[in-house]
Amino acid sequence: MDSQPVPIRTTALRFARAVRIFLFSEVGGRARWMFAGLMALLFGLNGLNVVNNYVGRNFMTAIAERQMDEFIRQAVFYVCVFVVLTVTGVIARFVEERLALLWREFLTRRAVGLYLEDEAYYRLEVSGTLTHPDQRISEDIQAFTVTTLSYIIMLFSSTLTVVTFSGVLWSISPLLFVVAVLYAACGSYMTIVLGRPLIGLNYERLDKEASFRSSLMHVRENAESVMVTNVEGQQKARLMQRLDDLIGNILTITAVNRNLAYFTSGYNWMIQIIPDLIIAPAFMRGEIEFGVITQSGAAFAMLVGAFSLIVRQFNSISNFAVVVSRLSSLLEAIEKSRANGGAGIELVKQEGDLVFDHVTLGSAGGHALLHDLSISIPQGAPVLISGPHAAAGAALFKASAGIPTAGAGRILRPNDVMFLPQRPYLPPASLRQFLLPSDNPGDISDSRMIEVVRSVGLDGLVHDALGLEKEQDREMSLGEQQLLAVAKALLARPRYVFLDRLEATLGHETFRKALSLLAENSITCINNGEEGDARDLYEAILDCQEDGRWTWTHGQT
């Protein structure tokens, strides 16, 4: 479980790497043009703010001196500047959102690809090194892209504001400029001191939110089992514990936010009065115009605001640091799963027969399940894996499928091998989408699919081509699901199909019919069965003993 944020240096490096990958990707050219346009718009906005500052000064001076003509002229300037500011600001926001969406799409596609590549999703789940990768891909990437652009824009805009309004404020009062810099520096330091715990607390909050949500999903997905086993009380206690953990975390966050708000609220209120305290005496002495007071207040607020990015955005910054850290953890966990993904068993895909070459399988506790298995399974010879040690067959099924399994040796297998587990996976898809093989979906007609579905005994599932468009019924029995998986294998026609304990569910006669259909389609069946299964259906039998020994008997029929 990843309970600690990634170190700041690592997080910063991964952040820079994510930006670099995006800018030099296949959509990088478009992104760079959009970013350049956004920067140009920000330059325009900053220049318009300076113009607006001087127009505001002249406008207020015209009011104070009761100059009607100048008042009307400055009012027209004011309106024109506001209109241009509005249009430019809206366009800048639109470009920012489109650029964030482009970045999110790119990163999400890349993250999904990495997550599903080389069985990383399985290794992460089995190892337990990462919590809720789905949330990181769906939610954290969105927050990362939107917030990153927002901060880049704020930083760039603040830099422009500092450059332009430093001159304006210095020309009004050098003392006021120095006060603005010192005030912002002290405010930023105090904000970091008071708000620093939020980074770790927000990191924990996201995991606790996801944990509570996943517990609710568990109850929903297993509603029937929960009701039948009468464990509502146990599930309620589990949910309440998750909720208590979440509420406790949020209470701590709100307490820190309260203390931070005391400071930041007072800090922001003082910004309004400090320039008046320094500039007003000069007006009273007749040294400056009245409009200079409002100009200095606006310039002071703009400059302090630019310097006070940490004060104004600390809550958002702390959440952003958590998001970057969580995405860093995701990438790091995927990379580690690949580095550690090489199992002791080497899986070699090649043409020819299925061969087990000195394969030794062990359990998690270190006990030998199968020792030094060396056999070749020729095409056309159905095989039963049986014996008193049922775990050995299950381990051999997993190792052959490429699932990381403790052991050593080599498994050489052709590419066209299908694996039918005891509980088939039925994705949310239409019957047609489930049945069609992914490599040649256009080679099978509707009539052929209907014929195969009926041949395995699922006559009521589909009557015509319209039935192929219906989504799978989640209430199908386990036996029906297994027969549907057999139908999929009959349509795909692989050289080998590896079954995992289907006879216990289907029954002897139905299973015998399924094996016969597979044989008629030149599909070699390897069945991981149980010790009492009928042996007359097979040409070869692999008996697995308790101590890891095995016997291979060929030519039973």
Coordinates of C-alpha atoms in Angstrom, one line a residue:
M1 CA 0.0 0.0 0.0
D2 CA 1.4 3.4 -0.9
S3 CA 0.7 5.5 2.1
Q4 CA 3.4 8.1 1.8
P5 CA 3.8 10.8 -0.8
V6 CA 6.7 10.5 -3.2
P7 CA 9.7 12.8 -2.3
I8 CA 9.5 16.3 -3.6
R9 CA 12.5 16.0 -5.8
T10 CA 11.2 12.9 -7.5
T11 CA 7.8 14.5 -7.9
A12 CA 9.3 17.6 -9.5
L13 CA 11.3 15.5 -11.9
R14 CA 8.3 13.5 -12.9
F15 CA 6.3 16.7 -13.3
A16 CA 8.9 18.1 -15.7
R17 CA 9.0 14.8 -17.5
A18 CA 5.2 14.8 -18.0
V19 CA 5.3 18.3 -19.4
R20 CA 8.2 17.4 -21.7
I21 CA 6.6 14.2 -23.0
F22 CA 3.4 16.1 -23.8
L23 CA 5.2 19.0 -25.6
F24 CA 7.1 16.6 -27.8
S25 CA 4.3 14.1 -28.5
E26 CA 2.3 13.7 -31.6
V27 CA 0.0 16.5 -30.4
G28 CA 2.9 18.6 -29.1
G29 CA 2.9 20.9 -32.1
R30 CA -0.7 21.8 -31.7
A31 CA -0.2 22.2 -27.9
R32 CA 2.8 24.5 -28.4
W33 CA 0.8 26.8 -30.8
M34 CA -2.1 26.9 -28.3
F35 CA 0.3 27.7 -25.5
A36 CA 2.0 30.5 -27.5
G37 CA -1.4 32.0 -28.3
L38 CA -2.4 31.8 -24.6
M39 CA 0.8 33.6 -23.6
A40 CA 0.1 36.3 -26.2
L41 CA -3.4 36.8 -24.8
L42 CA -1.9 37.1 -21.3
F43 CA 0.5 39.8 -22.5
G44 CA -2.5 41.6 -23.8
L45 CA -4.5 41.3 -20.6
N46 CA -1.6 42.6 -18.5
G47 CA -1.1 45.6 -20.8
L48 CA -4.8 46.3 -20.6
N49 CA -4.7 46.1 -16.8
V50 CA -2.0 48.8 -16.8
V51 CA -4.1 51.0 -19.1
N52 CA -7.1 50.4 -16.9
N53 CA -5.1 51.5 -13.9
Y54 CA -4.3 54.9 -15.4
V55 CA -7.8 55.4 -16.9
G56 CA -9.2 54.7 -13.4
R57 CA -6.9 57.3 -11.9
N58 CA -7.9 60.0 -14.4
F59 CA -11.6 59.0 -14.0
M60 CA -11.5 59.5 -10.2
T61 CA -9.5 62.8 -10.5
A62 CA -12.1 64.1 -13.0
I63 CA -14.9 63.3 -10.4
A64 CA -12.9 65.0 -7.6
E65 CA -12.3 68.1 -9.6
R66 CA -15.8 68.2 -11.1
Q67 CA -14.6 68.2 -14.7
M68 CA -17.7 67.0 -16.7
D69 CA -16.0 66.8 -20.1
E70 CA -13.0 64.9 -18.8
F71 CA -15.3 62.7 -16.7
I72 CA -17.3 61.7 -19.9
R73 CA -14.2 61.1 -21.9
Q74 CA -12.6 58.9 -19.2
A75 CA -15.9 57.0 -18.7
V76 CA -15.9 56.1 -22.5
F77 CA -12.2 55.0 -22.2
Y78 CA -13.2 52.9 -19.1
V79 CA -16.0 51.2 -20.9
C80 CA -13.9 50.5 -24.0
V81 CA -11.1 49.0 -21.8
F82 CA -13.6 46.8 -20.0
V83 CA -15.0 45.5 -23.2
V84 CA -11.6 44.6 -24.6
L85 CA -10.6 43.0 -21.3
T86 CA -13.8 40.9 -21.2
V87 CA -13.3 39.6 -24.8
T88 CA -9.6 38.9 -24.3
G89 CA -10.2 37.2 -21.0
V90 CA -13.0 35.0 -22.4
I91 CA -10.8 33.9 -25.3
A92 CA -7.9 33.2 -23.0
R93 CA -10.1 31.1 -20.8
F94 CA -11.4 29.2 -23.8
V95 CA -7.9 28.4 -25.1
E96 CA -6.8 27.4 -21.6
E97 CA -9.7 24.9 -21.3
R98 CA -9.1 23.4 -24.8
L99 CA -5.4 23.0 -24.1
A100 CA -6.1 21.4 -20.7
L101 CA -8.5 19.0 -22.4
L102 CA -5.9 18.1 -25.1
W103 CA -3.4 17.4 -22.4
R104 CA -5.8 15.3 -20.3
E105 CA -6.8 13.2 -23.4
F106 CA -3.1 12.6 -24.2
L107 CA -2.1 11.7 -20.6
T108 CA -5.2 9.5 -20.0
R109 CA -4.6 7.5 -23.2
R110 CA -1.0 7.1 -22.3
A111 CA -1.8 6.1 -18.7
V112 CA -4.4 3.6 -19.8
G113 CA -1.9 2.1 -22.3
L114 CA 0.8 1.7 -19.7
Y115 CA -1.7 0.3 -17.2
L116 CA -2.9 -2.4 -19.6
E117 CA 0.5 -3.1 -21.1
D118 CA 2.5 -6.1 -20.0
E119 CA -0.2 -7.1 -17.5
A120 CA 0.7 -4.1 -15.3
Y121 CA -2.9 -3.9 -14.0
Y122 CA -2.7 -7.5 -12.7
R123 CA 0.8 -7.1 -11.1
L124 CA -0.3 -3.9 -9.3
E125 CA -3.4 -5.6 -8.0
V126 CA -1.6 -8.7 -6.8
S127 CA 1.3 -6.9 -5.3
G128 CA -0.9 -4.4 -3.4
T129 CA 1.7 -1.7 -3.9
L130 CA -0.7 0.9 -5.2
T131 CA -4.2 1.9 -4.0
H132 CA -7.0 2.9 -6.4
P133 CA -5.2 3.3 -9.7
D134 CA -8.5 3.8 -11.4
Q135 CA -9.1 7.0 -9.4
R136 CA -5.6 8.2 -10.3
I137 CA -6.2 7.7 -14.0
S138 CA -9.7 9.1 -14.2
E139 CA -9.7 11.9 -11.6
D140 CA -6.1 12.8 -10.8
I141 CA -5.0 13.3 -14.4
Q142 CA -7.9 15.7 -14.9
A143 CA -6.9 17.7 -11.8
F144 CA -3.2 17.6 -12.8
T145 CA -3.8 19.0 -16.3
V146 CA -6.3 21.7 -15.4
T147 CA -4.4 22.8 -12.3
T148 CA -1.0 22.8 -14.0
L149 CA -2.1 25.0 -16.8
S150 CA -3.9 27.3 -14.2
Y151 CA -0.6 27.6 -12.2
I152 CA 1.5 28.2 -15.3
I153 CA -0.9 31.0 -16.3
M154 CA -1.0 32.5 -12.9
L155 CA 2.8 32.4 -12.5
F156 CA 3.3 33.9 -15.9
S157 CA 0.6 36.5 -15.3
S158 CA 2.0 37.3 -11.8
T159 CA 5.5 37.8 -13.3
L160 CA 4.1 40.2 -15.9
T161 CA 2.2 42.0 -13.1
V162 CA 5.3 42.3 -11.0
V163 CA 7.3 43.7 -13.9
T164 CA 4.7 46.3 -15.0
F165 CA 3.1 47.4 -11.7
S166 CA 6.5 47.6 -9.8
G167 CA 7.3 50.6 -12.0
V168 CA 3.8 52.1 -11.4
L169 CA 4.0 51.7 -7.6
W170 CA 7.6 52.9 -7.4
S171 CA 6.7 56.1 -9.3
I172 CA 3.9 56.7 -6.8
S173 CA 5.8 55.9 -3.6
P174 CA 9.1 53.9 -3.2
L175 CA 8.1 53.3 0.4
L176 CA 4.8 51.7 -0.7
F177 CA 6.7 49.4 -3.1
V178 CA 9.0 48.2 -0.3
V179 CA 6.1 47.6 2.0
A180 CA 4.3 45.6 -0.7
V181 CA 7.3 43.3 -1.2
L182 CA 7.9 42.8 2.6
Y183 CA 4.2 42.3 3.3
A184 CA 3.9 39.6 0.6
A185 CA 7.1 37.8 1.7
C186 CA 6.0 37.6 5.3
G187 CA 2.5 36.5 4.3
S188 CA 3.8 33.7 2.1
Y189 CA 6.1 32.5 4.9
M190 CA 3.4 32.4 7.5
T191 CA 1.0 30.6 5.0
I192 CA 3.5 27.9 4.4
V193 CA 4.1 27.4 8.1
L194 CA 0.4 27.2 9.0
G195 CA -0.7 25.2 5.9
R196 CA 2.1 22.7 5.4
P197 CA 0.2 19.8 7.1
L198 CA -2.5 20.1 4.4
I199 CA -0.3 18.3 1.9
G200 CA -0.1 15.1 3.8
L201 CA -3.7 15.3 5.0
N202 CA -5.1 15.8 1.5
Y203 CA -3.0 12.9 0.3
E204 CA -4.6 10.7 2.9
R205 CA -8.1 12.1 2.2
L206 CA -8.1 11.0 -1.5
D207 CA -7.3 7.4 -0.5
K208 CA -9.9 7.4 2.3
E209 CA -12.5 8.8 0.0
A210 CA -11.7 6.1 -2.6
S211 CA -11.7 3.4 0.1
F212 CA -15.1 4.4 1.3
R213 CA -16.5 4.5 -2.2
S214 CA -15.0 1.1 -3.1
S215 CA -16.6 -0.4 0.0
L216 CA -20.0 0.8 -1.1
M217 CA -19.4 -0.6 -4.6
H218 CA -18.4 -3.9 -3.0
V219 CA -21.8 -4.1 -1.3
R220 CA -23.6 -3.2 -4.5
E221 CA -21.8 -5.7 -6.6
N222 CA -22.3 -8.5 -4.1
A223 CA -25.8 -7.6 -2.9
E224 CA -27.2 -11.1 -3.4
S225 CA -24.4 -12.8 -1.5
V226 CA -24.6 -10.2 1.3
M227 CA -28.3 -10.9 1.7
V228 CA -28.0 -14.7 1.5
T229 CA -25.2 -14.9 4.0
N230 CA -26.9 -12.3 6.3
V231 CA -23.7 -10.2 6.8
E232 CA -25.4 -6.8 6.6
G233 CA -24.2 -6.0 10.1
Q234 CA -20.6 -6.9 9.2
Q235 CA -20.7 -4.8 6.1
K236 CA -22.3 -1.9 8.0
A237 CA -19.5 -2.0 10.6
R238 CA -16.9 -2.0 7.8
L239 CA -18.6 1.0 6.0
M240 CA -18.9 2.9 9.3
Q241 CA -15.2 2.3 10.0
R242 CA -14.3 3.6 6.6
L243 CA -16.6 6.6 7.1
D244 CA -15.1 7.3 10.6
D245 CA -11.6 7.3 9.1
L246 CA -12.7 9.7 6.4
I247 CA -14.6 12.1 8.7
G248 CA -11.6 12.1 11.2
N249 CA -9.3 13.1 8.3
I250 CA -11.7 15.8 7.1
L251 CA -12.1 17.2 10.6
T252 CA -8.3 17.6 10.9
I253 CA -8.2 19.3 7.5
T254 CA -10.9 21.8 8.4
A255 CA -9.1 22.6 11.7
V256 CA -5.9 23.4 9.7
N257 CA -8.0 25.4 7.2
R258 CA -9.6 27.4 10.0
N259 CA -6.2 28.4 11.4
L260 CA -5.0 29.3 7.9
A261 CA -8.2 31.3 7.2
Y262 CA -7.6 33.4 10.3
F263 CA -4.4 34.6 8.9
T264 CA -5.2 34.8 5.2
S265 CA -8.5 36.7 5.8
G266 CA -6.7 39.3 7.9
Y267 CA -3.9 39.4 5.4
N268 CA -6.3 40.2 2.5
W269 CA -8.3 42.8 4.5
M270 CA -5.1 44.7 5.3
I271 CA -4.2 45.0 1.6
Q272 CA -7.2 47.4 1.3
I273 CA -6.1 49.9 3.9
I274 CA -2.2 49.8 3.8
P275 CA -1.9 52.0 0.7
D276 CA -4.4 54.5 2.0
L277 CA -2.4 54.8 5.3
I278 CA 0.7 55.6 3.4
I279 CA -0.6 57.7 0.5
A280 CA -3.5 59.6 2.0
P281 CA -1.3 62.0 4.1
A282 CA 0.4 63.2 0.9
F283 CA -3.0 64.0 -0.6
M284 CA -4.0 65.9 2.5
R285 CA -0.8 68.0 2.1
G286 CA -1.8 68.7 -1.5
E287 CA 1.2 66.9 -3.0
I288 CA -0.8 64.5 -5.1
E289 CA -4.2 64.3 -6.9
F290 CA -7.1 62.4 -5.5
G291 CA -7.0 59.8 -8.3
V292 CA -3.5 58.8 -7.2
I293 CA -5.0 57.3 -4.0
T294 CA -7.2 54.9 -5.9
Q295 CA -4.4 54.2 -8.4
S296 CA -2.0 53.4 -5.6
G297 CA -4.6 51.1 -4.0
A298 CA -5.2 49.2 -7.2
A299 CA -1.5 49.0 -8.0
F300 CA -0.7 47.9 -4.5
A301 CA -3.4 45.2 -4.6
M302 CA -2.2 44.0 -8.0
L303 CA 1.5 43.8 -6.9
V304 CA 0.8 42.2 -3.5
G305 CA -1.5 39.8 -5.2
A306 CA 1.2 38.8 -7.7
F307 CA 3.7 38.3 -5.0
S308 CA 1.2 36.5 -2.8
L309 CA 0.5 33.6 -5.1
I310 CA 1.2 31.1 -2.3
V311 CA -1.1 32.9 0.1
R312 CA -4.0 33.1 -2.3
Q313 CA -3.6 29.6 -3.7
F314 CA -2.2 27.5 -0.9
N315 CA -5.1 25.2 -0.5
S316 CA -5.1 24.6 -4.2
I317 CA -1.4 24.2 -4.3
S318 CA -1.5 21.6 -1.5
N319 CA -4.1 19.6 -3.4
F320 CA -2.0 19.9 -6.6
A321 CA 1.1 18.6 -4.8
V322 CA -0.9 15.6 -3.7
V323 CA -2.2 15.0 -7.3
V324 CA 1.3 15.2 -8.7
S325 CA 2.6 12.9 -6.0
R326 CA -0.2 10.3 -6.6
L327 CA 0.4 10.3 -10.3
S328 CA 4.1 9.9 -9.7
S329 CA 3.3 6.9 -7.5
L330 CA 1.2 5.4 -10.3
L331 CA 4.0 5.7 -12.8
E332 CA 6.6 4.5 -10.3
A333 CA 4.5 1.5 -9.4
I334 CA 3.9 0.6 -13.1
E335 CA 7.7 0.8 -13.8
K336 CA 8.5 -1.4 -10.7
S337 CA 5.9 -3.9 -11.8
R338 CA 7.6 -4.2 -15.1
A339 CA 11.0 -4.5 -13.6
N340 CA 9.9 -7.1 -11.1
G341 CA 7.4 -8.7 -13.6
G342 CA 9.8 -11.4 -14.9
A343 CA 8.6 -14.6 -13.4
G344 CA 10.8 -17.5 -12.8
I345 CA 9.0 -19.4 -15.5
E346 CA 9.9 -18.3 -19.0
L347 CA 7.0 -18.1 -21.4
V348 CA 8.0 -18.5 -25.1
K349 CA 5.5 -18.0 -27.9
Q350 CA 6.3 -19.9 -31.1
E351 CA 4.7 -22.1 -33.7
G352 CA 4.3 -25.8 -33.0
D353 CA 3.1 -27.9 -30.1
L354 CA 2.5 -26.9 -26.5
V355 CA 5.6 -27.9 -24.6
F356 CA 6.5 -27.8 -20.9
D357 CA 10.3 -27.8 -20.5
H358 CA 11.6 -28.6 -17.0
V359 CA 8.7 -26.7 -15.4
T360 CA 8.7 -26.6 -11.6
L361 CA 5.8 -24.8 -9.8
G362 CA 5.7 -23.8 -6.2
S363 CA 3.1 -22.4 -3.8
A364 CA 3.2 -19.1 -2.0
G365 CA 4.3 -21.0 1.1
G366 CA 7.2 -22.5 -0.7
H367 CA 5.8 -26.0 -1.1
A368 CA 6.4 -27.8 -4.4
L369 CA 3.3 -28.2 -6.5
L370 CA 4.9 -29.7 -9.6
H371 CA 8.5 -30.8 -10.0
D372 CA 10.5 -30.8 -13.3
L373 CA 7.6 -31.3 -15.7
S374 CA 8.8 -32.0 -19.2
I375 CA 6.1 -33.0 -21.7
S376 CA 4.9 -32.1 -25.2
I377 CA 1.2 -32.0 -25.9
P378 CA 0.6 -32.7 -29.6
Q379 CA -2.3 -31.2 -31.4
G380 CA -5.4 -33.3 -31.6
A381 CA -4.8 -35.2 -28.3
P382 CA -7.2 -34.0 -25.6
V383 CA -5.5 -34.0 -22.2
L384 CA -6.8 -34.2 -18.6
I385 CA -4.8 -32.7 -15.7
S386 CA -5.9 -34.6 -12.6
G387 CA -4.7 -36.3 -9.5
P388 CA -4.9 -35.7 -5.7
H389 CA -3.0 -32.4 -5.9
A390 CA -5.6 -30.1 -7.5
A391 CA -3.5 -26.9 -6.8
A392 CA -0.9 -28.1 -9.2
G393 CA -3.3 -28.0 -12.2
A394 CA -4.5 -24.6 -11.2
A395 CA -0.9 -23.3 -11.0
L396 CA -0.1 -24.9 -14.4
F397 CA -3.2 -23.2 -15.9
K398 CA -2.0 -19.8 -14.5
A399 CA 1.6 -20.2 -15.6
S400 CA 0.5 -21.3 -19.1
A401 CA -1.7 -18.2 -19.4
G402 CA 1.2 -15.9 -18.4
I403 CA 0.1 -15.1 -14.9
P404 CA 3.1 -14.7 -12.7
T405 CA 3.6 -17.9 -10.8
A406 CA 6.4 -19.0 -8.5
G407 CA 8.6 -21.6 -10.2
A408 CA 11.2 -22.2 -12.9
G409 CA 11.5 -23.7 -16.4
R410 CA 10.1 -22.8 -19.8
I411 CA 6.6 -23.0 -21.4
L412 CA 6.6 -23.0 -25.2
R413 CA 3.2 -22.4 -26.7
P414 CA 1.7 -21.2 -30.0
N415 CA 0.1 -17.8 -30.1
D416 CA -3.4 -19.1 -30.7
V417 CA -4.2 -20.6 -27.3
M418 CA -7.4 -19.7 -25.4
F419 CA -7.9 -20.0 -21.7
L420 CA -11.4 -20.6 -20.2
P421 CA -11.3 -20.1 -16.5
Q422 CA -13.9 -21.6 -14.2
R423 CA -15.6 -18.2 -13.9
P424 CA -15.6 -16.7 -17.4
Y425 CA -15.2 -12.9 -17.8
L426 CA -18.3 -11.4 -19.5
P427 CA -17.5 -7.7 -20.3
P428 CA -20.4 -5.2 -20.7
A429 CA -20.9 -5.8 -24.4
S430 CA -23.4 -7.2 -26.9
L431 CA -23.5 -10.9 -27.7
R432 CA -21.9 -10.2 -31.0
Q433 CA -19.0 -8.2 -29.5
F434 CA -18.3 -11.0 -27.0
L435 CA -18.4 -13.8 -29.5
L436 CA -16.4 -12.3 -32.3
P437 CA -12.6 -12.9 -32.1
S438 CA -10.6 -9.7 -31.9
D439 CA -8.2 -10.7 -34.7
N440 CA -10.7 -11.5 -37.5
P441 CA -14.1 -10.1 -36.5
G442 CA -15.3 -9.8 -40.0
D443 CA -14.8 -13.4 -41.1
I444 CA -17.8 -14.9 -39.2
S445 CA -21.3 -14.5 -40.3
D446 CA -24.4 -13.9 -38.1
S447 CA -25.8 -17.3 -39.1
R448 CA -22.5 -19.0 -38.0
M449 CA -22.6 -17.3 -34.6
I450 CA -26.3 -18.3 -34.1
E451 CA -25.5 -21.9 -35.1
V452 CA -22.6 -22.2 -32.7
V453 CA -24.6 -20.6 -29.8
R454 CA -27.3 -23.1 -30.4
S455 CA -24.9 -26.0 -30.7
V456 CA -23.6 -25.6 -27.2
G457 CA -27.2 -25.7 -25.8
L458 CA -28.0 -22.0 -25.5
D459 CA -31.0 -22.0 -27.8
G460 CA -33.0 -19.5 -25.8
L461 CA -30.2 -17.0 -25.8
V462 CA -30.5 -15.9 -29.4
H463 CA -33.1 -16.6 -32.1
D464 CA -32.0 -14.2 -34.9
A465 CA -29.5 -11.6 -35.8
L466 CA -31.2 -9.0 -33.6
G467 CA -30.5 -11.2 -30.6
L468 CA -26.8 -10.8 -31.3
E469 CA -27.1 -7.1 -30.5
K470 CA -28.4 -7.6 -26.9
E471 CA -26.0 -7.1 -24.0
Q472 CA -25.1 -10.1 -21.9
D473 CA -27.6 -11.0 -19.2
R474 CA -25.7 -10.5 -15.9
E475 CA -28.1 -13.1 -14.3
M476 CA -26.9 -16.0 -16.5
S477 CA -25.9 -19.0 -14.5
L478 CA -22.3 -20.0 -14.2
G479 CA -22.9 -23.0 -16.5
E480 CA -24.4 -20.8 -19.1
Q481 CA -21.5 -18.4 -18.9
Q482 CA -19.1 -21.3 -19.4
L483 CA -21.0 -22.6 -22.4
L484 CA -20.9 -19.1 -23.9
A485 CA -17.2 -19.1 -23.4
V486 CA -17.0 -22.5 -25.2
A487 CA -19.0 -21.0 -28.1
K488 CA -16.5 -18.1 -28.3
A489 CA -13.7 -20.7 -28.5
L490 CA -15.5 -22.6 -31.3
L491 CA -15.8 -19.4 -33.3
A492 CA -12.1 -18.4 -32.7
R493 CA -10.8 -21.9 -33.5
P494 CA -7.5 -21.7 -31.6
R495 CA -5.1 -24.7 -31.8
Y496 CA -5.4 -25.3 -28.1
V497 CA -8.0 -24.4 -25.5
F498 CA -7.1 -24.7 -21.8
L499 CA -10.2 -25.4 -19.5
D500 CA -10.3 -24.9 -15.8
R501 CA -12.6 -27.3 -13.9
L502 CA -15.7 -26.8 -16.1
E503 CA -17.0 -30.4 -15.7
A504 CA -18.0 -29.8 -12.1
T505 CA -20.4 -27.1 -13.2
L506 CA -21.6 -28.3 -16.5
G507 CA -22.2 -31.9 -15.6
H508 CA -20.8 -34.9 -17.3
E509 CA -23.1 -35.1 -20.4
T510 CA -22.9 -31.3 -21.2
F511 CA -19.2 -31.3 -20.7
R512 CA -18.8 -34.4 -22.9
K513 CA -20.8 -32.6 -25.7
A514 CA -18.6 -29.5 -25.3
L515 CA -15.4 -31.6 -25.7
S516 CA -16.8 -33.3 -28.8
L517 CA -17.6 -29.9 -30.4
L518 CA -14.1 -28.7 -29.7
A519 CA -12.6 -31.8 -31.2
E520 CA -14.8 -31.5 -34.3
N521 CA -13.3 -28.1 -34.9
S522 CA -9.8 -29.4 -34.6
I523 CA -9.2 -27.7 -31.2
T524 CA -7.0 -29.5 -28.8
C525 CA -8.5 -29.4 -25.3
I526 CA -6.4 -29.4 -22.1
N527 CA -8.7 -29.7 -19.1
N528 CA -7.6 -28.9 -15.6
G529 CA -10.1 -31.3 -14.0
E530 CA -10.6 -33.0 -10.7
E531 CA -9.6 -36.5 -9.5
G532 CA -13.0 -38.0 -10.1
D533 CA -13.5 -36.8 -13.6
A534 CA -14.1 -39.3 -16.4
R535 CA -10.9 -40.3 -18.1
D536 CA -12.3 -42.0 -21.1
L537 CA -12.7 -38.6 -22.9
Y538 CA -9.0 -38.0 -23.2
E539 CA -6.0 -39.4 -25.1
A540 CA -3.5 -38.3 -22.4
I541 CA -3.6 -37.8 -18.7
L542 CA -1.2 -35.8 -16.4
D543 CA -1.5 -37.0 -12.8
C544 CA -0.2 -34.6 -10.2
Q545 CA 0.8 -36.0 -6.9
E546 CA 0.9 -34.4 -3.4
D547 CA 4.7 -34.3 -3.3
G548 CA 5.2 -32.6 -6.7
R549 CA 5.7 -35.8 -8.6
W550 CA 3.8 -36.4 -11.8
T551 CA 3.0 -39.1 -14.3
W552 CA 2.2 -38.7 -17.9
T553 CA 0.1 -41.4 -19.6
H554 CA -0.5 -41.1 -23.3
G555 CA -2.8 -43.3 -25.5
Q556 CA -5.8 -43.9 -23.2
T557 CA -8.4 -44.2 -26.1

